[in-house]
């Protein structure tokens, strides 16, 4: 339950969907019309012993009543969150793999051409800075996300001058 007001709005909507008046709902639950009115105005909550009867009369399950939404709403929210998680994982792994491949190619090329690691460390540190600009590294250190991105941005800012 978010708050009494939204809970009351949900009860009123469900009551209207069932084509019931406040008086009819009160009679079915063996409470007064005033009690139903107080629920719908967000003044009070129904007694806990009335929840199962209220769900039966309004044709909702307990989860829908407590969450103030239908099971379809809940499924939609879960579906959206799974899509967001997949998208987040994609944008995490794409730059991570790209940086890893670039680093491996530079390592091999530097050893093949110069037979030593002369410029590899420049590439390594450049990719580490780029890695901090993309939220990839901050995902590993989620507690310090703002500090990591700020520090990497400041390094780049000071290099410009």
CSV table of N, CA and C in Angstrom, one decimal:
chain,number,residue,atom,x,y,z
A,1,UNK,N,0.8,-1.2,0.0
A,1,UNK,CA,0.0,0.0,0.0
A,1,UNK,C,0.9,1.2,0.0
A,2,UNK,N,0.6,2.1,-0.9
A,2,UNK,CA,1.4,3.3,-1.0
A,2,UNK,C,1.0,4.3,0.1
A,3,UNK,N,-0.2,4.6,0.1
A,3,UNK,CA,-0.8,5.4,1.2
A,3,UNK,C,-2.3,5.3,1.3
A,4,UNK,N,-2.9,5.8,2.3
A,4,UNK,CA,-4.3,5.7,2.5
A,4,UNK,C,-5.1,6.2,1.3
A,5,UNK,N,-4.7,7.4,0.7
A,5,UNK,CA,-5.4,8.0,-0.3
A,5,UNK,C,-5.5,7.1,-1.6
A,6,UNK,N,-4.3,6.6,-2.0
A,6,UNK,CA,-4.3,5.8,-3.2
A,6,UNK,C,-5.0,4.5,-3.0
A,7,UNK,N,-4.9,3.9,-1.8
A,7,UNK,CA,-5.6,2.7,-1.4
A,7,UNK,C,-7.1,2.9,-1.5
A,8,UNK,N,-7.6,4.1,-1.0
A,8,UNK,CA,-9.0,4.4,-1.1
A,8,UNK,C,-9.5,4.6,-2.6
A,9,UNK,N,-8.6,5.2,-3.4
A,9,UNK,CA,-9.0,5.4,-4.8
A,9,UNK,C,-9.1,4.0,-5.5
A,10,UNK,N,-8.2,3.1,-5.1
A,10,UNK,CA,-8.2,1.7,-5.7
A,10,UNK,C,-9.5,1.0,-5.3
A,11,UNK,N,-9.9,1.1,-4.1
A,11,UNK,CA,-11.1,0.5,-3.6
A,11,UNK,C,-12.3,1.1,-4.3
A,12,UNK,N,-12.3,2.4,-4.4
A,12,UNK,CA,-13.5,3.1,-5.1
A,12,UNK,C,-13.6,2.6,-6.6
A,13,UNK,N,-12.4,2.5,-7.3
A,13,UNK,CA,-12.4,2.1,-8.7
A,13,UNK,C,-13.0,0.7,-8.8
A,14,UNK,N,-12.5,-0.2,-8.0
A,14,UNK,CA,-13.0,-1.6,-8.0
A,14,UNK,C,-14.4,-1.7,-7.7
A,15,UNK,N,-14.9,-0.9,-6.7
A,15,UNK,CA,-16.3,-0.9,-6.3
A,15,UNK,C,-17.2,-0.5,-7.5
A,16,UNK,N,-16.7,0.6,-8.2
A,16,UNK,CA,-17.5,1.0,-9.4
A,16,UNK,C,-17.5,0.0,-10.5
A,17,UNK,N,-16.3,-0.7,-10.7
A,17,UNK,CA,-16.3,-1.7,-11.7
A,17,UNK,C,-17.3,-2.8,-11.5
A,18,UNK,N,-17.5,-3.1,-10.2
A,18,UNK,CA,-18.5,-4.1,-9.8
A,18,UNK,C,-19.9,-3.6,-9.8
A,19,UNK,N,-20.1,-2.3,-10.1
A,19,UNK,CA,-21.4,-1.7,-10.1
A,19,UNK,C,-22.1,-1.7,-8.8
A,20,UNK,N,-21.3,-1.4,-7.7
A,20,UNK,CA,-21.8,-1.4,-6.4
A,20,UNK,C,-21.8,0.0,-5.8
A,21,UNK,N,-22.7,0.3,-5.0
A,21,UNK,CA,-22.7,1.6,-4.3
A,21,UNK,C,-21.9,1.4,-3.0
A,22,UNK,N,-21.6,2.5,-2.3
A,22,UNK,CA,-21.0,2.3,-1.0
A,22,UNK,C,-21.9,1.6,0.0
A,23,UNK,N,-23.1,1.8,-0.1
A,23,UNK,CA,-24.1,1.1,0.8
A,23,UNK,C,-24.1,-0.4,0.5
A,24,UNK,N,-24.1,-0.7,-0.8
A,24,UNK,CA,-24.2,-2.2,-1.1
A,24,UNK,C,-22.9,-2.9,-0.7
A,25,UNK,N,-21.7,-2.2,-0.9
A,25,UNK,CA,-20.5,-2.8,-0.5
A,25,UNK,C,-20.5,-2.9,1.1
A,26,UNK,N,-20.9,-1.9,1.8
A,26,UNK,CA,-21.0,-2.0,3.2
A,26,UNK,C,-21.9,-3.1,3.7
A,27,UNK,N,-23.0,-3.3,3.1
A,27,UNK,CA,-23.9,-4.4,3.4
A,27,UNK,C,-23.3,-5.8,3.2
A,28,UNK,N,-22.5,-5.9,2.1
A,28,UNK,CA,-21.9,-7.2,1.8
A,28,UNK,C,-20.8,-7.5,2.8
A,29,UNK,N,-20.1,-6.5,3.4
A,29,UNK,CA,-19.0,-6.7,4.3
A,29,UNK,C,-19.5,-6.6,5.8
A,30,UNK,N,-20.8,-6.3,6.0
A,30,UNK,CA,-21.3,-6.1,7.3
A,30,UNK,C,-20.6,-5.0,8.1
A,31,UNK,N,-20.4,-3.9,7.4
A,31,UNK,CA,-19.9,-2.7,8.0
A,31,UNK,C,-20.8,-1.5,7.6
A,32,UNK,N,-20.5,-0.4,8.2
A,32,UNK,CA,-21.4,0.8,7.9
A,32,UNK,C,-20.9,1.5,6.6
A,33,UNK,N,-21.8,2.2,6.0
A,33,UNK,CA,-21.5,3.0,4.8
A,33,UNK,C,-20.5,4.0,5.1
A,34,UNK,N,-20.5,4.6,6.3
A,34,UNK,CA,-19.4,5.5,6.8
A,34,UNK,C,-18.0,4.9,6.7
A,35,UNK,N,-17.9,3.7,7.1
A,35,UNK,CA,-16.6,3.0,7.1
A,35,UNK,C,-16.1,2.9,5.7
A,36,UNK,N,-17.0,2.5,4.7
A,36,UNK,CA,-16.6,2.4,3.3
A,36,UNK,C,-16.2,3.8,2.8
A,37,UNK,N,-16.9,4.8,3.2
A,37,UNK,CA,-16.6,6.2,2.7
A,37,UNK,C,-15.3,6.6,3.3
A,38,UNK,N,-15.0,6.3,4.5
A,38,UNK,CA,-13.7,6.6,5.1
A,38,UNK,C,-12.5,5.9,4.4
A,39,UNK,N,-12.7,4.6,4.0
A,39,UNK,CA,-11.7,3.9,3.2
A,39,UNK,C,-11.4,4.6,1.9
A,40,UNK,N,-12.5,4.9,1.2
A,40,UNK,CA,-12.4,5.5,-0.1
A,40,UNK,C,-11.8,6.9,-0.1
A,41,UNK,N,-12.1,7.7,1.0
A,41,UNK,CA,-11.5,9.0,1.1
A,41,UNK,C,-10.1,9.0,1.6
A,42,UNK,N,-9.6,7.9,2.0
A,42,UNK,CA,-8.2,7.8,2.5
A,42,UNK,C,-8.1,8.2,3.9
A,43,UNK,N,-9.2,8.1,4.7
A,43,UNK,CA,-9.1,8.5,6.1
A,43,UNK,C,-8.6,7.4,6.9
A,44,UNK,N,-9.1,6.2,6.7
A,44,UNK,CA,-8.7,5.0,7.4
A,44,UNK,C,-8.5,3.8,6.5
A,45,UNK,N,-7.9,2.7,7.0
A,45,UNK,CA,-7.8,1.5,6.3
A,45,UNK,C,-8.9,0.5,6.8
A,46,UNK,N,-9.3,-0.4,6.0
A,46,UNK,CA,-10.2,-1.4,6.5
A,46,UNK,C,-9.5,-2.3,7.5
A,47,UNK,N,-10.3,-2.9,8.4
A,47,UNK,CA,-9.8,-3.8,9.4
A,47,UNK,C,-9.2,-5.0,8.7
A,48,UNK,N,-8.1,-5.5,9.3
A,48,UNK,CA,-7.4,-6.6,8.7
A,48,UNK,C,-8.3,-7.8,8.5
A,49,UNK,N,-9.2,-8.0,9.4
A,49,UNK,CA,-10.1,-9.2,9.3
A,49,UNK,C,-11.1,-9.1,8.1
A,50,UNK,N,-11.2,-7.9,7.5
A,50,UNK,CA,-12.1,-7.7,6.4
A,50,UNK,C,-11.4,-7.9,5.0
A,51,UNK,N,-10.1,-8.0,5.0
A,51,UNK,CA,-9.3,-8.0,3.8
A,51,UNK,C,-9.8,-9.2,2.9
A,52,UNK,N,-9.9,-10.4,3.4
A,52,UNK,CA,-10.3,-11.5,2.5
A,52,UNK,C,-11.7,-11.3,2.0
A,53,UNK,N,-12.6,-10.8,2.8
A,53,UNK,CA,-14.0,-10.6,2.3
A,53,UNK,C,-14.0,-9.4,1.3
A,54,UNK,N,-13.3,-8.4,1.6
A,54,UNK,CA,-13.2,-7.3,0.6
A,54,UNK,C,-12.6,-7.7,-0.7
A,55,UNK,N,-11.6,-8.6,-0.7
A,55,UNK,CA,-11.1,-9.1,-1.9
A,55,UNK,C,-12.1,-10.0,-2.7
A,56,UNK,N,-12.9,-10.7,-1.9
A,56,UNK,CA,-13.9,-11.6,-2.6
A,56,UNK,C,-15.0,-10.7,-3.2
A,57,UNK,N,-15.4,-9.7,-2.5
A,57,UNK,CA,-16.5,-8.9,-3.0
A,57,UNK,C,-16.0,-8.0,-4.2
A,58,UNK,N,-14.8,-7.5,-4.2
A,58,UNK,CA,-14.3,-6.7,-5.3
A,58,UNK,C,-13.7,-7.5,-6.4
A,59,UNK,N,-13.6,-8.8,-6.2
A,59,UNK,CA,-13.1,-9.7,-7.2
A,59,UNK,C,-11.6,-9.5,-7.5
A,60,UNK,N,-10.8,-9.3,-6.5
A,60,UNK,CA,-9.4,-9.1,-6.6
A,60,UNK,C,-8.7,-10.1,-5.7
A,61,UNK,N,-7.4,-10.4,-5.9
A,61,UNK,CA,-6.7,-11.2,-4.9
A,61,UNK,C,-6.0,-10.2,-3.9
A,62,UNK,N,-5.5,-10.8,-2.9
A,62,UNK,CA,-4.9,-10.0,-1.8
A,62,UNK,C,-3.7,-9.2,-2.3
A,63,UNK,N,-2.9,-9.8,-3.2
A,63,UNK,CA,-1.8,-9.1,-3.8
A,63,UNK,C,-2.2,-7.8,-4.5
A,64,UNK,N,-3.3,-8.0,-5.3
A,64,UNK,CA,-3.8,-6.8,-6.1
A,64,UNK,C,-4.3,-5.7,-5.1
A,65,UNK,N,-4.9,-6.1,-4.1
A,65,UNK,CA,-5.4,-5.1,-3.1
A,65,UNK,C,-4.3,-4.4,-2.4
A,66,UNK,N,-3.3,-5.2,-1.9
A,66,UNK,CA,-2.2,-4.6,-1.2
A,66,UNK,C,-1.4,-3.7,-2.1
A,67,UNK,N,-1.1,-4.2,-3.3
A,67,UNK,CA,-0.3,-3.5,-4.3
A,67,UNK,C,-1.0,-2.4,-5.0
A,68,UNK,N,-2.3,-2.3,-4.8
A,68,UNK,CA,-3.2,-1.3,-5.5
A,68,UNK,C,-3.1,-1.4,-7.0
A,69,UNK,N,-3.0,-2.6,-7.5
A,69,UNK,CA,-2.9,-2.7,-8.9
A,69,UNK,C,-3.2,-4.1,-9.3
A,70,UNK,N,-3.5,-4.4,-10.6
A,70,UNK,CA,-3.8,-5.7,-11.0
A,70,UNK,C,-2.6,-6.6,-11.2
A,71,UNK,N,-2.8,-7.8,-11.3
A,71,UNK,CA,-1.7,-8.8,-11.5
A,71,UNK,C,-1.1,-8.5,-12.9
A,72,UNK,N,-1.9,-8.0,-13.8
A,72,UNK,CA,-1.3,-7.6,-15.1
A,72,UNK,C,-0.3,-6.4,-15.0
A,73,UNK,N,-0.7,-5.5,-14.1
A,73,UNK,CA,0.3,-4.4,-13.9
A,73,UNK,C,1.6,-4.9,-13.3
A,74,UNK,N,1.5,-5.8,-12.4
A,74,UNK,CA,2.7,-6.4,-11.7
A,74,UNK,C,3.5,-7.1,-12.8
A,75,UNK,N,2.9,-7.9,-13.6
A,75,UNK,CA,3.6,-8.6,-14.7
A,75,UNK,C,4.3,-7.7,-15.6
A,76,UNK,N,3.6,-6.6,-16.0
A,76,UNK,CA,4.2,-5.6,-16.9
A,76,UNK,C,5.4,-4.9,-16.3
A,77,UNK,N,5.3,-4.6,-15.0
A,77,UNK,CA,6.4,-4.0,-14.3
A,77,UNK,C,7.6,-5.0,-14.3
A,78,UNK,N,7.3,-6.2,-14.0
A,78,UNK,CA,8.4,-7.2,-14.0
A,78,UNK,C,9.0,-7.4,-15.3
A,79,UNK,N,8.2,-7.4,-16.4
A,79,UNK,CA,8.7,-7.6,-17.7
A,79,UNK,C,9.6,-6.4,-18.1
A,80,UNK,N,9.1,-5.2,-17.8
A,80,UNK,CA,9.9,-4.0,-18.1
A,80,UNK,C,11.2,-4.0,-17.3
A,81,UNK,N,11.2,-4.4,-16.1
A,81,UNK,CA,12.5,-4.5,-15.3
A,81,UNK,C,13.4,-5.5,-15.9
A,82,UNK,N,12.9,-6.6,-16.4
A,82,UNK,CA,13.8,-7.6,-17.0
A,82,UNK,C,14.4,-7.1,-18.3
A,83,UNK,N,13.6,-6.4,-19.1
A,83,UNK,CA,14.1,-5.8,-20.3
A,83,UNK,C,15.2,-4.7,-20.0
A,84,UNK,N,15.0,-3.9,-19.0
A,84,UNK,CA,15.9,-2.9,-18.6
A,84,UNK,C,17.2,-3.6,-18.1
A,85,UNK,N,17.1,-4.7,-17.3
A,85,UNK,CA,18.3,-5.4,-16.9
A,85,UNK,C,19.1,-6.0,-18.1
A,86,UNK,N,18.4,-6.5,-19.0
A,86,UNK,CA,19.1,-7.1,-20.2
A,86,UNK,C,19.8,-6.0,-21.0
A,87,UNK,N,19.1,-4.8,-21.2
A,87,UNK,CA,19.7,-3.7,-21.9
A,87,UNK,C,20.9,-3.2,-21.1
A,88,UNK,N,20.8,-3.1,-19.8
A,88,UNK,CA,22.0,-2.7,-19.0
A,88,UNK,C,23.1,-3.6,-19.1
A,89,UNK,N,22.8,-4.9,-19.1
A,89,UNK,CA,23.9,-5.9,-19.3
A,89,UNK,C,24.6,-5.8,-20.6
A,90,UNK,N,23.8,-5.6,-21.7
A,90,UNK,CA,24.3,-5.4,-23.0
A,90,UNK,C,25.3,-4.3,-23.1
A,91,UNK,N,24.9,-3.1,-22.5
A,91,UNK,CA,25.7,-1.9,-22.6
A,91,UNK,C,26.9,-2.0,-21.6
A,92,UNK,N,26.8,-3.0,-20.7
A,92,UNK,CA,28.0,-3.2,-19.8
A,92,UNK,C,29.0,-4.1,-20.6
A,93,UNK,N,28.5,-5.2,-21.2
A,93,UNK,CA,29.4,-6.1,-21.8
A,93,UNK,C,30.0,-5.7,-23.1
A,94,UNK,N,29.2,-4.9,-23.9
A,94,UNK,CA,29.7,-4.5,-25.2
A,94,UNK,C,31.0,-3.7,-25.1
A,95,UNK,N,31.1,-2.6,-24.3
A,95,UNK,CA,32.4,-1.9,-24.2
A,95,UNK,C,33.5,-2.7,-23.5
A,96,UNK,N,33.1,-3.5,-22.5
A,96,UNK,CA,34.0,-4.3,-21.8
A,96,UNK,C,34.7,-5.3,-22.7
A,97,UNK,N,34.0,-5.9,-23.6
A,97,UNK,CA,34.6,-6.8,-24.6
A,97,UNK,C,35.4,-6.1,-25.6
A,98,UNK,N,34.9,-4.9,-26.1
A,98,UNK,CA,35.6,-4.1,-27.1
A,98,UNK,C,36.9,-3.6,-26.5
A,99,UNK,N,36.9,-3.2,-25.3
A,99,UNK,CA,38.2,-2.7,-24.7
A,99,UNK,C,39.2,-3.9,-24.5
A,100,UNK,N,38.7,-5.0,-24.1
A,100,UNK,CA,39.5,-6.2,-23.9
A,100,UNK,C,40.1,-6.6,-25.3
A,101,UNK,N,39.3,-6.7,-26.3
A,101,UNK,CA,39.8,-7.0,-27.6
A,101,UNK,C,40.9,-6.0,-28.1
A,102,UNK,N,40.6,-4.8,-27.9
A,102,UNK,CA,41.6,-3.7,-28.4
A,102,UNK,C,42.9,-3.8,-27.6
A,103,UNK,N,42.8,-4.1,-26.3
A,103,UNK,CA,44.0,-4.3,-25.5
A,103,UNK,C,44.8,-5.5,-25.9
A,104,UNK,N,44.1,-6.6,-26.2
A,104,UNK,CA,44.8,-7.8,-26.7
A,104,UNK,C,45.5,-7.6,-28.0
A,105,UNK,N,44.8,-6.9,-29.0
A,105,UNK,CA,45.4,-6.6,-30.3
A,105,UNK,C,46.6,-5.7,-30.1
A,106,UNK,N,46.5,-4.7,-29.3
A,106,UNK,CA,47.7,-3.8,-29.1
A,106,UNK,C,48.8,-4.6,-28.5
A,107,UNK,N,48.5,-5.4,-27.5
A,107,UNK,CA,49.6,-6.2,-26.9
A,107,UNK,C,50.3,-7.1,-27.9
A,108,UNK,N,49.5,-7.8,-28.7
A,108,UNK,CA,50.1,-8.7,-29.7
A,108,UNK,C,50.9,-7.9,-30.8
A,109,UNK,N,50.3,-6.8,-31.3
A,109,UNK,CA,51.0,-6.0,-32.3
A,109,UNK,C,52.3,-5.4,-31.7
A,110,UNK,N,52.3,-4.9,-30.5
A,110,UNK,CA,53.5,-4.3,-29.9
A,110,UNK,C,54.6,-5.3,-29.8
A,111,UNK,N,54.2,-6.6,-29.4
A,111,UNK,CA,55.3,-7.6,-29.2
A,111,UNK,C,55.7,-8.1,-30.6
A,112,UNK,N,54.8,-8.2,-31.6
A,112,UNK,CA,55.2,-8.7,-32.9
A,112,UNK,C,56.1,-7.7,-33.7
A,113,UNK,N,55.8,-6.4,-33.5
A,113,UNK,CA,56.5,-5.4,-34.3
A,113,UNK,C,57.8,-5.0,-33.6
A,114,UNK,N,57.8,-4.6,-32.3
A,114,UNK,CA,58.9,-4.1,-31.6
A,114,UNK,C,59.6,-5.2,-30.8
A,115,UNK,N,59.1,-6.3,-30.6
A,115,UNK,CA,59.6,-7.4,-29.7
A,115,UNK,C,59.8,-6.9,-28.3
A,116,UNK,N,59.1,-5.9,-27.9
A,116,UNK,CA,59.1,-5.4,-26.5
A,116,UNK,C,57.8,-4.6,-26.3
A,117,UNK,N,57.5,-4.3,-25.1
A,117,UNK,CA,56.3,-3.6,-24.7
A,117,UNK,C,56.6,-2.1,-24.6
A,118,UNK,N,56.8,-1.5,-25.7
A,118,UNK,CA,57.2,0.0,-25.7
A,118,UNK,C,56.0,0.9,-25.6
A,119,UNK,N,55.0,0.8,-26.4
A,119,UNK,CA,53.9,1.7,-26.4
A,119,UNK,C,52.6,1.0,-25.8
A,120,UNK,N,52.7,-0.2,-25.4
A,120,UNK,CA,51.5,-0.9,-24.9
A,120,UNK,C,50.9,-0.3,-23.7
A,121,UNK,N,51.8,0.2,-22.8
A,121,UNK,CA,51.3,0.8,-21.5
A,121,UNK,C,50.6,2.1,-21.7
A,122,UNK,N,50.9,2.8,-22.8
A,122,UNK,CA,50.2,4.0,-23.2
A,122,UNK,C,48.8,3.6,-23.5
A,123,UNK,N,48.6,2.6,-24.4
A,123,UNK,CA,47.3,2.1,-24.8
A,123,UNK,C,46.6,1.6,-23.5
A,124,UNK,N,47.3,0.9,-22.7
A,124,UNK,CA,46.6,0.3,-21.5
A,124,UNK,C,46.0,1.4,-20.6
A,125,UNK,N,46.8,2.4,-20.3
A,125,UNK,CA,46.3,3.5,-19.5
A,125,UNK,C,45.2,4.3,-20.2
A,126,UNK,N,45.3,4.5,-21.5
A,126,UNK,CA,44.2,5.2,-22.2
A,126,UNK,C,42.9,4.4,-22.2
A,127,UNK,N,43.0,3.1,-22.3
A,127,UNK,CA,41.8,2.3,-22.3
A,127,UNK,C,41.2,2.2,-20.9
A,128,UNK,N,42.1,2.3,-19.9
A,128,UNK,CA,41.6,2.3,-18.5
A,128,UNK,C,40.8,3.6,-18.2
A,129,UNK,N,41.3,4.7,-18.8
A,129,UNK,CA,40.6,6.0,-18.6
A,129,UNK,C,39.3,5.9,-19.3
A,130,UNK,N,39.3,5.4,-20.6
A,130,UNK,CA,38.1,5.3,-21.3
A,130,UNK,C,37.1,4.4,-20.6
A,131,UNK,N,37.6,3.3,-20.0
A,131,UNK,CA,36.8,2.4,-19.3
A,131,UNK,C,36.0,3.0,-18.1
A,132,UNK,N,36.7,4.0,-17.5
A,132,UNK,CA,36.1,4.7,-16.3
A,132,UNK,C,35.0,5.6,-16.8
A,133,UNK,N,35.1,6.1,-18.1
A,133,UNK,CA,34.1,7.1,-18.6
A,133,UNK,C,32.8,6.3,-18.9
A,134,UNK,N,32.9,5.1,-19.4
A,134,UNK,CA,31.8,4.3,-19.6
A,134,UNK,C,31.4,3.7,-18.3
A,135,UNK,N,30.2,3.5,-18.0
A,135,UNK,CA,29.8,3.0,-16.6
A,135,UNK,C,30.3,1.6,-16.3
A,136,UNK,N,31.2,1.0,-17.1
A,136,UNK,CA,31.6,-0.4,-16.9
A,136,UNK,C,32.4,-0.6,-15.6
A,137,UNK,N,33.4,0.2,-15.4
A,137,UNK,CA,34.2,0.1,-14.2
A,137,UNK,C,33.4,0.4,-13.0
A,138,UNK,N,32.5,1.4,-13.1
A,138,UNK,CA,31.7,1.8,-11.9
A,138,UNK,C,30.7,0.7,-11.6
A,139,UNK,N,30.4,-0.2,-12.5
A,139,UNK,CA,29.5,-1.3,-12.2
A,139,UNK,C,30.2,-2.2,-11.2
A,140,UNK,N,31.6,-2.4,-11.4
A,140,UNK,CA,32.3,-3.2,-10.5
A,140,UNK,C,32.4,-2.6,-9.1
A,141,UNK,N,32.5,-1.3,-9.1
A,141,UNK,CA,32.7,-0.6,-7.8
A,141,UNK,C,31.5,0.3,-7.6
A,142,UNK,N,30.3,-0.3,-7.5
A,142,UNK,CA,29.0,0.5,-7.5
A,142,UNK,C,28.9,1.5,-6.4
A,143,UNK,N,29.6,1.2,-5.3
A,143,UNK,CA,29.6,2.1,-4.2
A,143,UNK,C,30.2,3.5,-4.5
A,144,UNK,N,31.2,3.5,-5.4
A,144,UNK,CA,32.0,4.7,-5.7
A,144,UNK,C,31.8,5.2,-7.1
A,145,UNK,N,30.6,5.0,-7.7
A,145,UNK,CA,30.3,5.3,-9.1
A,145,UNK,C,30.6,6.8,-9.3
A,146,UNK,N,30.1,7.7,-8.5
A,146,UNK,CA,30.2,9.1,-8.8
A,146,UNK,C,31.7,9.5,-8.7
A,147,UNK,N,32.4,9.0,-7.7
A,147,UNK,CA,33.8,9.4,-7.5
A,147,UNK,C,34.6,8.9,-8.7
A,148,UNK,N,34.4,7.7,-9.2
A,148,UNK,CA,35.2,7.2,-10.3
A,148,UNK,C,35.0,8.0,-11.6
A,149,UNK,N,33.7,8.3,-11.9
A,149,UNK,CA,33.4,9.1,-13.1
A,149,UNK,C,34.0,10.5,-12.9
A,150,UNK,N,33.8,11.1,-11.8
A,150,UNK,CA,34.3,12.4,-11.5
A,150,UNK,C,35.8,12.5,-11.6
A,151,UNK,N,36.5,11.6,-11.0
A,151,UNK,CA,38.0,11.6,-11.1
A,151,UNK,C,38.5,11.4,-12.5
A,152,UNK,N,37.9,10.5,-13.3
A,152,UNK,CA,38.3,10.3,-14.6
A,152,UNK,C,38.0,11.5,-15.5
A,153,UNK,N,36.9,12.2,-15.2
A,153,UNK,CA,36.6,13.4,-16.0
A,153,UNK,C,37.5,14.5,-15.6
A,154,UNK,N,37.9,14.6,-14.3
A,154,UNK,CA,38.8,15.7,-13.9
A,154,UNK,C,40.2,15.4,-14.6
A,155,UNK,N,40.6,14.2,-14.6
A,155,UNK,CA,41.9,13.9,-15.3
A,155,UNK,C,41.9,14.3,-16.7
A,156,UNK,N,40.8,14.1,-17.4
A,156,UNK,CA,40.7,14.5,-18.8
A,156,UNK,C,40.7,16.0,-18.9
A,157,UNK,N,40.0,16.7,-18.0
A,157,UNK,CA,39.9,18.1,-18.0
A,157,UNK,C,41.2,18.8,-17.8
A,158,UNK,N,42.0,18.2,-16.9
A,158,UNK,CA,43.3,18.8,-16.6
A,158,UNK,C,44.3,18.6,-17.7
A,159,UNK,N,44.2,17.5,-18.5
A,159,UNK,CA,45.0,17.2,-19.6
A,159,UNK,C,44.8,18.2,-20.7
A,160,UNK,N,43.6,18.7,-20.8
A,160,UNK,CA,43.3,19.7,-21.9
A,160,UNK,C,44.0,21.0,-21.7
A,161,UNK,N,44.4,21.3,-20.5
A,161,UNK,CA,45.1,22.6,-20.3
A,161,UNK,C,46.5,22.5,-20.1
